[in-house]
Short mmCIF file of C-alpha atoms in Angstrom, two decimals:
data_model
loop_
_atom_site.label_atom_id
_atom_site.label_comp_id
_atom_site.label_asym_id
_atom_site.label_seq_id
_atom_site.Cartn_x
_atom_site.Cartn_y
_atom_site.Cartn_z
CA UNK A 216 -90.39 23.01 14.17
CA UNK A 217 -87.72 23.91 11.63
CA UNK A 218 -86.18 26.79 14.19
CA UNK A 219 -86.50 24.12 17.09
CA UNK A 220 -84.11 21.79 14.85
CA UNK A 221 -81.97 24.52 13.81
CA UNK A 222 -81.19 25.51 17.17
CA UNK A 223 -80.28 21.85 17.86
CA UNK A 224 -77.52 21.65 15.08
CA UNK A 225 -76.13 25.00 15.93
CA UNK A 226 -75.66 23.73 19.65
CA UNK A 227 -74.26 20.68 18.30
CA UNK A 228 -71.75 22.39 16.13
CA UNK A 229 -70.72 25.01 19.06
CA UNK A 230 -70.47 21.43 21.03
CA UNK A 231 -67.79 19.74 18.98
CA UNK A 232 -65.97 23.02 18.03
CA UNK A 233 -65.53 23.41 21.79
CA UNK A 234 -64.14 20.11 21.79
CA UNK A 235 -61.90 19.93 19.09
CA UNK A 236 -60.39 23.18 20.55
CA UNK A 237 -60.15 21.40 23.82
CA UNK A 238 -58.96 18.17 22.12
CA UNK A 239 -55.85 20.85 20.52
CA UNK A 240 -55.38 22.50 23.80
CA UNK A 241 -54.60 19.04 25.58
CA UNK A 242 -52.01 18.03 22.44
CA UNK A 243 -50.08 21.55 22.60
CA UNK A 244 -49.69 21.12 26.47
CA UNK A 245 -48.63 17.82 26.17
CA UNK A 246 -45.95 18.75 23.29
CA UNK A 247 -45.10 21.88 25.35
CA UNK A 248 -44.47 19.49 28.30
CA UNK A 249 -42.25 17.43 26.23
CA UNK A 250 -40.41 20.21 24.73
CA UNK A 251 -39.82 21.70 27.74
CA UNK A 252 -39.45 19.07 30.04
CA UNK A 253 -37.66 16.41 27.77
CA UNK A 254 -35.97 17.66 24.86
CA UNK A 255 -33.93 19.53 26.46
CA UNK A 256 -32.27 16.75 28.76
CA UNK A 257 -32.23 14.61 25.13
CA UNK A 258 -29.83 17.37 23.85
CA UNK A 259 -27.74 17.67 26.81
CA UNK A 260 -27.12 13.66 26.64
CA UNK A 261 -26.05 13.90 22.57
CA UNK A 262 -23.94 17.06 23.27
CA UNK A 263 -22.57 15.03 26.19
CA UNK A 264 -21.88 12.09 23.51
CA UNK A 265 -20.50 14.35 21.37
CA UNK A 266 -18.29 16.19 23.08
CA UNK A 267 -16.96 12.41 24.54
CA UNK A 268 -16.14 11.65 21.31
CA UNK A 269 -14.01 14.61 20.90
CA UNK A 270 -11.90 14.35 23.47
CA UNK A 271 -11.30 10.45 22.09
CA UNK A 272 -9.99 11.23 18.97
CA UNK A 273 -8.17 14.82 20.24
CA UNK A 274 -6.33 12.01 22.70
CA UNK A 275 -5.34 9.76 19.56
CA UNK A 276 -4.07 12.12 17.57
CA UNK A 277 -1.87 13.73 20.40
CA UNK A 278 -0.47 10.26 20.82
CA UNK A 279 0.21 10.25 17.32
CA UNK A 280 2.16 13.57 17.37
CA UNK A 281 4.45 12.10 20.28
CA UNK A 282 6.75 9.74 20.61
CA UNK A 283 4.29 7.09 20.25
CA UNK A 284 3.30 7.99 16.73
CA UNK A 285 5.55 5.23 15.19
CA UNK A 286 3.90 2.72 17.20
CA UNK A 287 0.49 3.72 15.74
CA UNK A 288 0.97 4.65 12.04
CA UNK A 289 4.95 3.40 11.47
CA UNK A 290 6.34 7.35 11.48
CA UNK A 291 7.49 9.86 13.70
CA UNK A 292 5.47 13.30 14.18
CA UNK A 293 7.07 15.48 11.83
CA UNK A 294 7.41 12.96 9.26
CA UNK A 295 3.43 12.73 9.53
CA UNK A 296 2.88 16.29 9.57
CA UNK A 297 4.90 16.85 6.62
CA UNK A 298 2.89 13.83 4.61
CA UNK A 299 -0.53 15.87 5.81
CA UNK A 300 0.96 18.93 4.51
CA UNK A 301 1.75 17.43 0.99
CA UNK A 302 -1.24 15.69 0.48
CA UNK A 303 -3.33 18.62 1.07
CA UNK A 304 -0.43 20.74 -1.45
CA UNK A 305 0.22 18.45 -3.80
CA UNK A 306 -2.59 15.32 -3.41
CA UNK A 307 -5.65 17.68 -3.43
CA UNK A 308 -6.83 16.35 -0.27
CA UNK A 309 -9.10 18.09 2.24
CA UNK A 310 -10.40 18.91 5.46
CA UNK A 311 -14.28 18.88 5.82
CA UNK A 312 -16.22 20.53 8.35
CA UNK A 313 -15.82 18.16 11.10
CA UNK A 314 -12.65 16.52 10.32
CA UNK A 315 -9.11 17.41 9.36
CA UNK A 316 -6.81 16.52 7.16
CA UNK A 317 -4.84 14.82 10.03
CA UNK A 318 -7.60 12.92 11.23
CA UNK A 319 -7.90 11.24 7.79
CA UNK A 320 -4.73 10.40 6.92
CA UNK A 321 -4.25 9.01 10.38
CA UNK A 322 -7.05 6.63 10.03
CA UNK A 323 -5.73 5.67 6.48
CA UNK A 324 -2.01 4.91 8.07
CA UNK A 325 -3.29 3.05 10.95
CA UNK A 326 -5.67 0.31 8.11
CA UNK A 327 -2.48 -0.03 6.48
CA UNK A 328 0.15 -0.66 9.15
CA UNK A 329 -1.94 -2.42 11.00
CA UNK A 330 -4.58 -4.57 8.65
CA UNK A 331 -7.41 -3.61 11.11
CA UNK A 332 -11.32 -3.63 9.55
CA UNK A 333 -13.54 -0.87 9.34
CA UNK A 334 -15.26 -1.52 12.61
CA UNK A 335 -11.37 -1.40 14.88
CA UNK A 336 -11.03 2.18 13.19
CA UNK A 337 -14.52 2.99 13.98
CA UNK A 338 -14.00 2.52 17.90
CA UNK A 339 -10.83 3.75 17.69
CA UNK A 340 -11.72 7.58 16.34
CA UNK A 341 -15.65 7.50 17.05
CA UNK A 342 -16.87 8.11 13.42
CA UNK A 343 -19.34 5.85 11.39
CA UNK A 344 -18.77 3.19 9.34
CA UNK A 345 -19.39 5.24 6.08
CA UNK A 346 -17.22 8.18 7.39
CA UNK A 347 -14.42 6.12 7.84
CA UNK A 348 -14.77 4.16 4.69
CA UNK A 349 -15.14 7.60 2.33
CA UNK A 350 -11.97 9.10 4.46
CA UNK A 351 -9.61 6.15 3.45
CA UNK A 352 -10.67 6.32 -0.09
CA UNK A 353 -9.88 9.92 0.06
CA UNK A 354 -6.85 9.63 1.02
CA UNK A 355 -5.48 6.66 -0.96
CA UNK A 356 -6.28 8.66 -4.14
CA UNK A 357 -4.68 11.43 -2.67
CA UNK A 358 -1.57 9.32 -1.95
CA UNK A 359 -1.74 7.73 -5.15
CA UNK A 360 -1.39 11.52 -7.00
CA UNK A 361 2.11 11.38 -6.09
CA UNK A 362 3.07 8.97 -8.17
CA UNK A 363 5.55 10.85 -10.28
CA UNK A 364 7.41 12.67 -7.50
CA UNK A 365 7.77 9.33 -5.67
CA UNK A 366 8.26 6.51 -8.03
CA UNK A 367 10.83 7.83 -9.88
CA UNK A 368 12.30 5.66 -13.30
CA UNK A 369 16.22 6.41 -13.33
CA UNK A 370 17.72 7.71 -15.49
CA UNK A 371 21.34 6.46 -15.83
CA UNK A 372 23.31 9.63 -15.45
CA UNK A 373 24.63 8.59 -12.11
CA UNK A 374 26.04 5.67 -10.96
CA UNK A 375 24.23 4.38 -7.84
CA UNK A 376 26.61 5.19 -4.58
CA UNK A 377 25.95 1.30 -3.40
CA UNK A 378 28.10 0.58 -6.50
CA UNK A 379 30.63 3.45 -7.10
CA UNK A 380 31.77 2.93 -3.38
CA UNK A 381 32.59 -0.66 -3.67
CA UNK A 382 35.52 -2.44 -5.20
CA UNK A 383 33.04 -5.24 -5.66
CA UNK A 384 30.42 -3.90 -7.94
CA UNK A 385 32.43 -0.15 -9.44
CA UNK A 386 33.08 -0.99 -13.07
CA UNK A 387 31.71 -4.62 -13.44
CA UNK A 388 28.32 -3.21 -12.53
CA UNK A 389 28.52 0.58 -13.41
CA UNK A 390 26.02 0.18 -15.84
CA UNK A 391 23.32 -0.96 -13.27
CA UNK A 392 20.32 1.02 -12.39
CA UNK A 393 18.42 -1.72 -10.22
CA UNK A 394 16.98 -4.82 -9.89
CA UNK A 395 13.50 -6.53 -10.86
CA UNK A 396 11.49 -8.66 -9.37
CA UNK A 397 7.78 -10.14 -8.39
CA UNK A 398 5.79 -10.50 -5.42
CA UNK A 399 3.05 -11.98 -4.90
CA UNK A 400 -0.16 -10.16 -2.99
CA UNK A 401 -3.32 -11.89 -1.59
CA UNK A 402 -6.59 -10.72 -2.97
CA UNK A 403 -10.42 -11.08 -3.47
CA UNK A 404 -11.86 -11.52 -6.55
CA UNK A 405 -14.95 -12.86 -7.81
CA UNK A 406 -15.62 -16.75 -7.52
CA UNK A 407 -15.76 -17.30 -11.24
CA UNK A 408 -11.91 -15.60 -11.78
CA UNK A 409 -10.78 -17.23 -8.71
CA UNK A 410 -9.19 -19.81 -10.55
CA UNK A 411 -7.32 -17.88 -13.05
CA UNK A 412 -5.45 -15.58 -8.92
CA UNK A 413 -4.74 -19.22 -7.57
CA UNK A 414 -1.10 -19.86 -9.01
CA UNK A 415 1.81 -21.20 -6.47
CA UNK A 416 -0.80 -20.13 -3.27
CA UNK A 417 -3.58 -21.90 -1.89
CA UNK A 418 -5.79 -18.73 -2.30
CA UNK A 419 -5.90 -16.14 -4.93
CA UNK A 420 -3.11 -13.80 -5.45
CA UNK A 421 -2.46 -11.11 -7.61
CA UNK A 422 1.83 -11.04 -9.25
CA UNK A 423 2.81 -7.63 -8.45
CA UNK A 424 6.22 -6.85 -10.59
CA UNK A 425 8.37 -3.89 -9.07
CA UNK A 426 11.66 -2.24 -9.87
CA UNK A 427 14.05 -1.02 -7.15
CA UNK A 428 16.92 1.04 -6.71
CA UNK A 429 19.70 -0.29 -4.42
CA UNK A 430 18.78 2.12 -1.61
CA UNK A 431 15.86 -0.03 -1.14
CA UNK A 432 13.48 3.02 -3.06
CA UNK A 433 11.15 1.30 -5.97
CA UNK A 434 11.02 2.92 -8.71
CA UNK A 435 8.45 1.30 -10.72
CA UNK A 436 5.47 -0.83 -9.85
CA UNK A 437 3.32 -2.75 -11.93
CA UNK A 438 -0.04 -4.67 -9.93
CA UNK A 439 -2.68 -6.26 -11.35
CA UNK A 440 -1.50 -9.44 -12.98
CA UNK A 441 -3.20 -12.91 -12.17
CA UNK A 442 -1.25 -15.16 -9.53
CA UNK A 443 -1.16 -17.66 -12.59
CA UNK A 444 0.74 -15.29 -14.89
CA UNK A 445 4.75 -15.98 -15.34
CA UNK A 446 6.97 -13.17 -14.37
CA UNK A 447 8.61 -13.10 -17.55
CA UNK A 448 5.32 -12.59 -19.03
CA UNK A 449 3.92 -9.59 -17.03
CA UNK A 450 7.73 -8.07 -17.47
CA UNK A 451 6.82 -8.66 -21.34
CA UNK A 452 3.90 -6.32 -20.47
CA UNK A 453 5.47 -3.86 -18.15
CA UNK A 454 8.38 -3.21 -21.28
CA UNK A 455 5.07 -2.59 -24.19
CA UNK A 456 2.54 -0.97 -22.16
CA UNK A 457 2.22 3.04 -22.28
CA UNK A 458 3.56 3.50 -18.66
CA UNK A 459 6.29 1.04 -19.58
CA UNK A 460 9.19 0.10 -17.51
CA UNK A 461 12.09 2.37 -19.09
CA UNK A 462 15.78 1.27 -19.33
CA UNK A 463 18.46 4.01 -20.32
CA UNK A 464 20.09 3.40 -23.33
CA UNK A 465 22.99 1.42 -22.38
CA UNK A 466 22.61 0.68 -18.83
CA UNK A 467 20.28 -2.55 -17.37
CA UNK A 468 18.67 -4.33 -14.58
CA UNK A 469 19.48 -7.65 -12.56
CA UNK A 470 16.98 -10.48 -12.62
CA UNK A 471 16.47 -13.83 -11.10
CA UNK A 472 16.69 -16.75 -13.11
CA UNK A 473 12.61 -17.03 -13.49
CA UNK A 474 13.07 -14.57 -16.12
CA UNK A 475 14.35 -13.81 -19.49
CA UNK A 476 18.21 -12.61 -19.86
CA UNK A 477 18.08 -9.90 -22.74
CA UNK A 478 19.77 -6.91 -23.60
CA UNK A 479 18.62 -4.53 -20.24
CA UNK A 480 17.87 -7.40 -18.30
CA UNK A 481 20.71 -9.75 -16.76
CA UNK A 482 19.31 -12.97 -14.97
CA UNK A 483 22.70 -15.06 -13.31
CA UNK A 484 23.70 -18.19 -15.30
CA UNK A 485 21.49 -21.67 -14.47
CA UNK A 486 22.50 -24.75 -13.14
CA UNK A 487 25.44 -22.61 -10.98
CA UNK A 488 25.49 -21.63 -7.70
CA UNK A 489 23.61 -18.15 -6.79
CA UNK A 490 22.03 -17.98 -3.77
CA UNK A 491 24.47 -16.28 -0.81
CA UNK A 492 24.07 -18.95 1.54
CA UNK A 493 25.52 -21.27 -1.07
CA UNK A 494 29.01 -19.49 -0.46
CA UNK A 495 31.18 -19.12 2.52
CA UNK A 496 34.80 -18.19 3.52
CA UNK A 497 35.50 -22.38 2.91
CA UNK A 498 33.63 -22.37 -0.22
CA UNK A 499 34.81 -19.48 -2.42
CA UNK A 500 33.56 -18.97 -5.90
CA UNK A 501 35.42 -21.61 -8.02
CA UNK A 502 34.24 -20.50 -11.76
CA UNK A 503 33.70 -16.46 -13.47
CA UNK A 504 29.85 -17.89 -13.36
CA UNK A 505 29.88 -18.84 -9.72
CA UNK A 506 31.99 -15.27 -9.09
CA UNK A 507 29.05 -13.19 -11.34
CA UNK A 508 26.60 -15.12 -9.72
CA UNK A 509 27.83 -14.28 -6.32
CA UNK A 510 28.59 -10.69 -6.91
CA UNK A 511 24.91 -10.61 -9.20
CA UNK A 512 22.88 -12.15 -5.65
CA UNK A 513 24.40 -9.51 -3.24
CA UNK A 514 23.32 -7.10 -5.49
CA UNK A 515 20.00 -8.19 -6.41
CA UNK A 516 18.65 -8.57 -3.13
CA UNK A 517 18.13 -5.59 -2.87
CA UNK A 518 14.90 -5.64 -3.97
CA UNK A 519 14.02 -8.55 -1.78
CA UNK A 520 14.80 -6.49 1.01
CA UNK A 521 12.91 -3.74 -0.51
CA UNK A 522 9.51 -6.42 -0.16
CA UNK A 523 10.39 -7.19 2.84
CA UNK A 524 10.58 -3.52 4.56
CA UNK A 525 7.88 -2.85 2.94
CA UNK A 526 5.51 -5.38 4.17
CA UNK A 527 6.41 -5.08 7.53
CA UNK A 528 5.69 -1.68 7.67
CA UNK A 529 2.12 -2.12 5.80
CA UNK A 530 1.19 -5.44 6.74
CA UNK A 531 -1.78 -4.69 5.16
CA UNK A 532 -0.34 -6.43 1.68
CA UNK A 533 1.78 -8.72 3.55
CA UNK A 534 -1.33 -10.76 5.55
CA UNK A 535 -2.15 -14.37 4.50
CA UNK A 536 -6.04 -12.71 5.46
CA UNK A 537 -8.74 -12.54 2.51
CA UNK A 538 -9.00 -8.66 1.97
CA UNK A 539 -11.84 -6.60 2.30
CA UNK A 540 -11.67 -4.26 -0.89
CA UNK A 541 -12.49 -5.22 -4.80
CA UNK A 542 -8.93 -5.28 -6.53
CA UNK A 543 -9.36 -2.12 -8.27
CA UNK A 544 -8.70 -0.51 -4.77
CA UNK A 545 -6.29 -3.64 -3.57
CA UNK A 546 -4.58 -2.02 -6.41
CA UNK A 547 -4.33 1.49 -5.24
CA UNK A 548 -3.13 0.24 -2.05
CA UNK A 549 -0.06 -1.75 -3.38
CA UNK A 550 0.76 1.46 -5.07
CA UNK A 551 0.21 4.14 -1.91
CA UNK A 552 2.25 1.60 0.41
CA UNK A 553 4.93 1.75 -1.93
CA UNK A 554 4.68 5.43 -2.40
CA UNK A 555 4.43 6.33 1.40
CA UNK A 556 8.02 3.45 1.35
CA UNK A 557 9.89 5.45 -0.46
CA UNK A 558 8.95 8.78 1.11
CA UNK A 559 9.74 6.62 4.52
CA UNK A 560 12.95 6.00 3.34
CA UNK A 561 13.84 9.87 2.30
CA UNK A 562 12.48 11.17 5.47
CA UNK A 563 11.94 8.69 8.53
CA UNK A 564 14.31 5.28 7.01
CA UNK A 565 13.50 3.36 10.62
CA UNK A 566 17.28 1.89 10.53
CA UNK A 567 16.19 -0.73 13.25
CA UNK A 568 13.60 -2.23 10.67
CA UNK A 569 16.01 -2.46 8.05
CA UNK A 570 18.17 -4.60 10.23
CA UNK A 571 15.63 -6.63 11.61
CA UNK A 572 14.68 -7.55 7.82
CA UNK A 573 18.78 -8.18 6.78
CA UNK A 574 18.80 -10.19 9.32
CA UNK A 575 16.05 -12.41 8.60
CA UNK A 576 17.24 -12.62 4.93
CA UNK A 577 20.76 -13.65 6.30
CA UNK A 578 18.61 -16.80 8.27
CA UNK A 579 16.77 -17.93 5.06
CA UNK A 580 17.07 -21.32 3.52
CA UNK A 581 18.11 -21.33 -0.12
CA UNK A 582 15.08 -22.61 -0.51
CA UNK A 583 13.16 -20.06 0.47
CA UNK A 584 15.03 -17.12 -1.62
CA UNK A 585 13.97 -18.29 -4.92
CA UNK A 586 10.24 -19.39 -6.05
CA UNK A 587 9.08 -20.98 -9.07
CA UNK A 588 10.80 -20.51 -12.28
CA UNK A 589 8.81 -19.87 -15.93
CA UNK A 590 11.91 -20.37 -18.33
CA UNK A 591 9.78 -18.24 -21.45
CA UNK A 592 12.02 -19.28 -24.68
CA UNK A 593 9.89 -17.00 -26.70
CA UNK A 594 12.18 -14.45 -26.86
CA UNK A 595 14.18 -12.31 -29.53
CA UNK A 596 17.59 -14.05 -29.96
CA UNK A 597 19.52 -11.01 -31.19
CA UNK A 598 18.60 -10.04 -27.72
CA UNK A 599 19.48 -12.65 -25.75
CA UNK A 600 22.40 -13.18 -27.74
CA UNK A 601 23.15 -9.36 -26.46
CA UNK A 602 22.30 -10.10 -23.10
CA UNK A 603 24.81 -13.21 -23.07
CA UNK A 604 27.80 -11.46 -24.84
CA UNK A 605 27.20 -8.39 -21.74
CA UNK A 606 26.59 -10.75 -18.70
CA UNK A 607 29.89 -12.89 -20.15
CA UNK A 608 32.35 -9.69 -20.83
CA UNK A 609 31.30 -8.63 -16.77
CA UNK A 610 31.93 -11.96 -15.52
CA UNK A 611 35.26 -12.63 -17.46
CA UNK A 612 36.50 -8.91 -16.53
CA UNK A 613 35.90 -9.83 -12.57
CA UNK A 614 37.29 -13.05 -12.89
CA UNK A 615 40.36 -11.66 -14.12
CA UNK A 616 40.27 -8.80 -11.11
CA UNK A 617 39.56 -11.37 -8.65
CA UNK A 618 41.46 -11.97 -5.40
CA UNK A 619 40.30 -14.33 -2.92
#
């Protein structure tokens, strides 16, 4: 009886061995089928995909190095090349496996000339959302590491060519390095600080103060500051803080009247005509204030026509749109725009924009030169008193010179 029902449970295990092995056979034809018949095709279609996406973004970026290249990132070919070169010499940017250094700076150029989302550059160069994203970042910290080559402080030795070559400014303003002046730049912040951005806007803004050279190059930029904040206080800040605002010994800056007149920094006298569109060939400067005022506003715009270049070429700071990015990198931005400006303006100046933008300053309203003014009568008199004695001896000296 016992061998009967050992032979049983041996036949039973030789049963279901024989099945199992059958039950395996069946599963490896099946995957064999699959990996034969399927797989296969499934990597011909994402080679296919692949390979479409190549030829997409090989097509941009040979429309880039035409003559449509200024259409798509605001510069001309070699002026692009040359940035890509830098950045990767001096910026300590990088190509990765699967993208080059090109590819990322192009996609950086066309968010800021163009104010497009994530998802526009996405379709437009076939990459992911998170590809694109780290490849802007990448670059904008790249851009950012040539700060000191391209925001240059001057430093005095030279008198600017706008004002040695003109009977109107050489000697009365020989002493003049630039002007000064604030901006101010939409951002997003936090709902709680929202209140402390929203200043002369409807929505919060960040004051951005610059300094400019009168070839329309800035020279110093200072963002960050709440929309609420004065300008005369954040140029407080910009003169203390350890990457101050420097002014050579001697020489100065011109102001609007929103800030403080000092020693260095020479605002035009209140209550007295200013504004260029307040004179004309029938109504000639009448006083030596009206005359400095006059002379002091052709002069000074300069740096309004330094905003305004610059925000038509990056419209990206310039768009009444709630941005995307924390301010930390809204911050970073301000600074590359004006960085890739003033390289712009060495290499690749775009002459036609520049008139396009005097010409729209020529067609403003006075009241639409001049915002707010913060008179801040916290200051140092001995200063002031400086400032006054300076800003007097220039306009007394081109009253005296002055022929109508």
């Amino acid at each position: 009886m016992d061998n009967l029902r050992e032979k049983i449970n041996r036949a039973l295990f030789i049963w279901r061995e024989r099945r199992r092995m059958a039950i395996v056979h069946v599963i490896c034809l099946v995957v064999y089928y699959y990996m034969i018949r399927i797989h296969p095709q499934s990597r011909i279609v994402d080679r296919t995909m692949i390979l479409e996406k190549e030829r997409a973004r090989e097509k941009i970026m040979k429309r880039i190095a035409s003559s449509e290249g200024r259409k798509i990132i605001r510069m001309g070919p070699i002026a692009f090349l040359d940035l890509c070169a830098m950045l990767e010499r001096e910026g300590g940017l990088q190509s990765t496996q699967r993208v080059s250094i090109e590819e990322q700076v192009a996609k950086t150029l066309y968010i800021l000339t163009h104010n497009v989302r994530n998802r526009e550059v996405q379709l437009w160069f076939r990459r992911s959302g998170e590809t694109t994203s780290r490849h802007f970042h990448r670059v904008l910290r790249s851009i950012v590491e040539l700060e000191d080559k391209y925001l240059k402080q001057p430093d005095g030795l030279q008198i600017p060519i706008e004002i040695f070559g003109s009977n109107r400014f050489n000697t009365f303003f020989k002493d003049c390095v630039g002007a000064i002046d604030c901006t101010h730049v939409r951002v997003k912040v936090p709902l709680i600080e929202a209140s402390k951005y929203r200043g002369r806007k409807d929505f919060p803004t960040q004051n951005v103060l610059v300094a400019c050279s009168f070839d329309l190059r800035f020279t110093y930029v200072l963002p960050g500051w709440e929309g609420t904040a004065s300008d005369s206080r954040i140029l407080k800040d910009a003169l203390r803080r350890t990457d101050n605002l420097r002014i050579p010994r001697g020489k100065y800056y011109l102001l609007d009247a929103g800030f403080m007149l000092r020693k260095g920094l020479i605002t035009p006298y209140r209550s007295t005509r200013y504004h260029l569109k307040e004179f004309s060939s029938r109504n000639l400067p009448r006083t030596p204030q009206e005359l400095f005022n006059h002379r002091h506003s052709s002069l000074r715009n300069a740096v309004e026509r330094a905003f305004e270049v610059l925000k038509k070429r990056f419209p990206i700071i310039a768009s009444g749109t709630e941005p995307t990015y924390e301010i930390k990198t809204q911050n970073r931005i301000i600074i590359a725009c004006c960085i890739l400006h003033n390289y712009l303006m060495m290499v690749d100046p775009d002459e036609e924009l520049v008139a396009e933008v005097d010409e729209e300053i020529s067609e403003q309203s006075v009241s639409e030169q001049h915002g707010d003014i913060h008179i801040d009568e916290d200051e140092d008199e001995e200063h002031t008193r400086l400032g006054e004695i300076l800003r007097n001896s220039i306009a007394d000296a081109m009253w005296r010179a002055y022929r109508p």
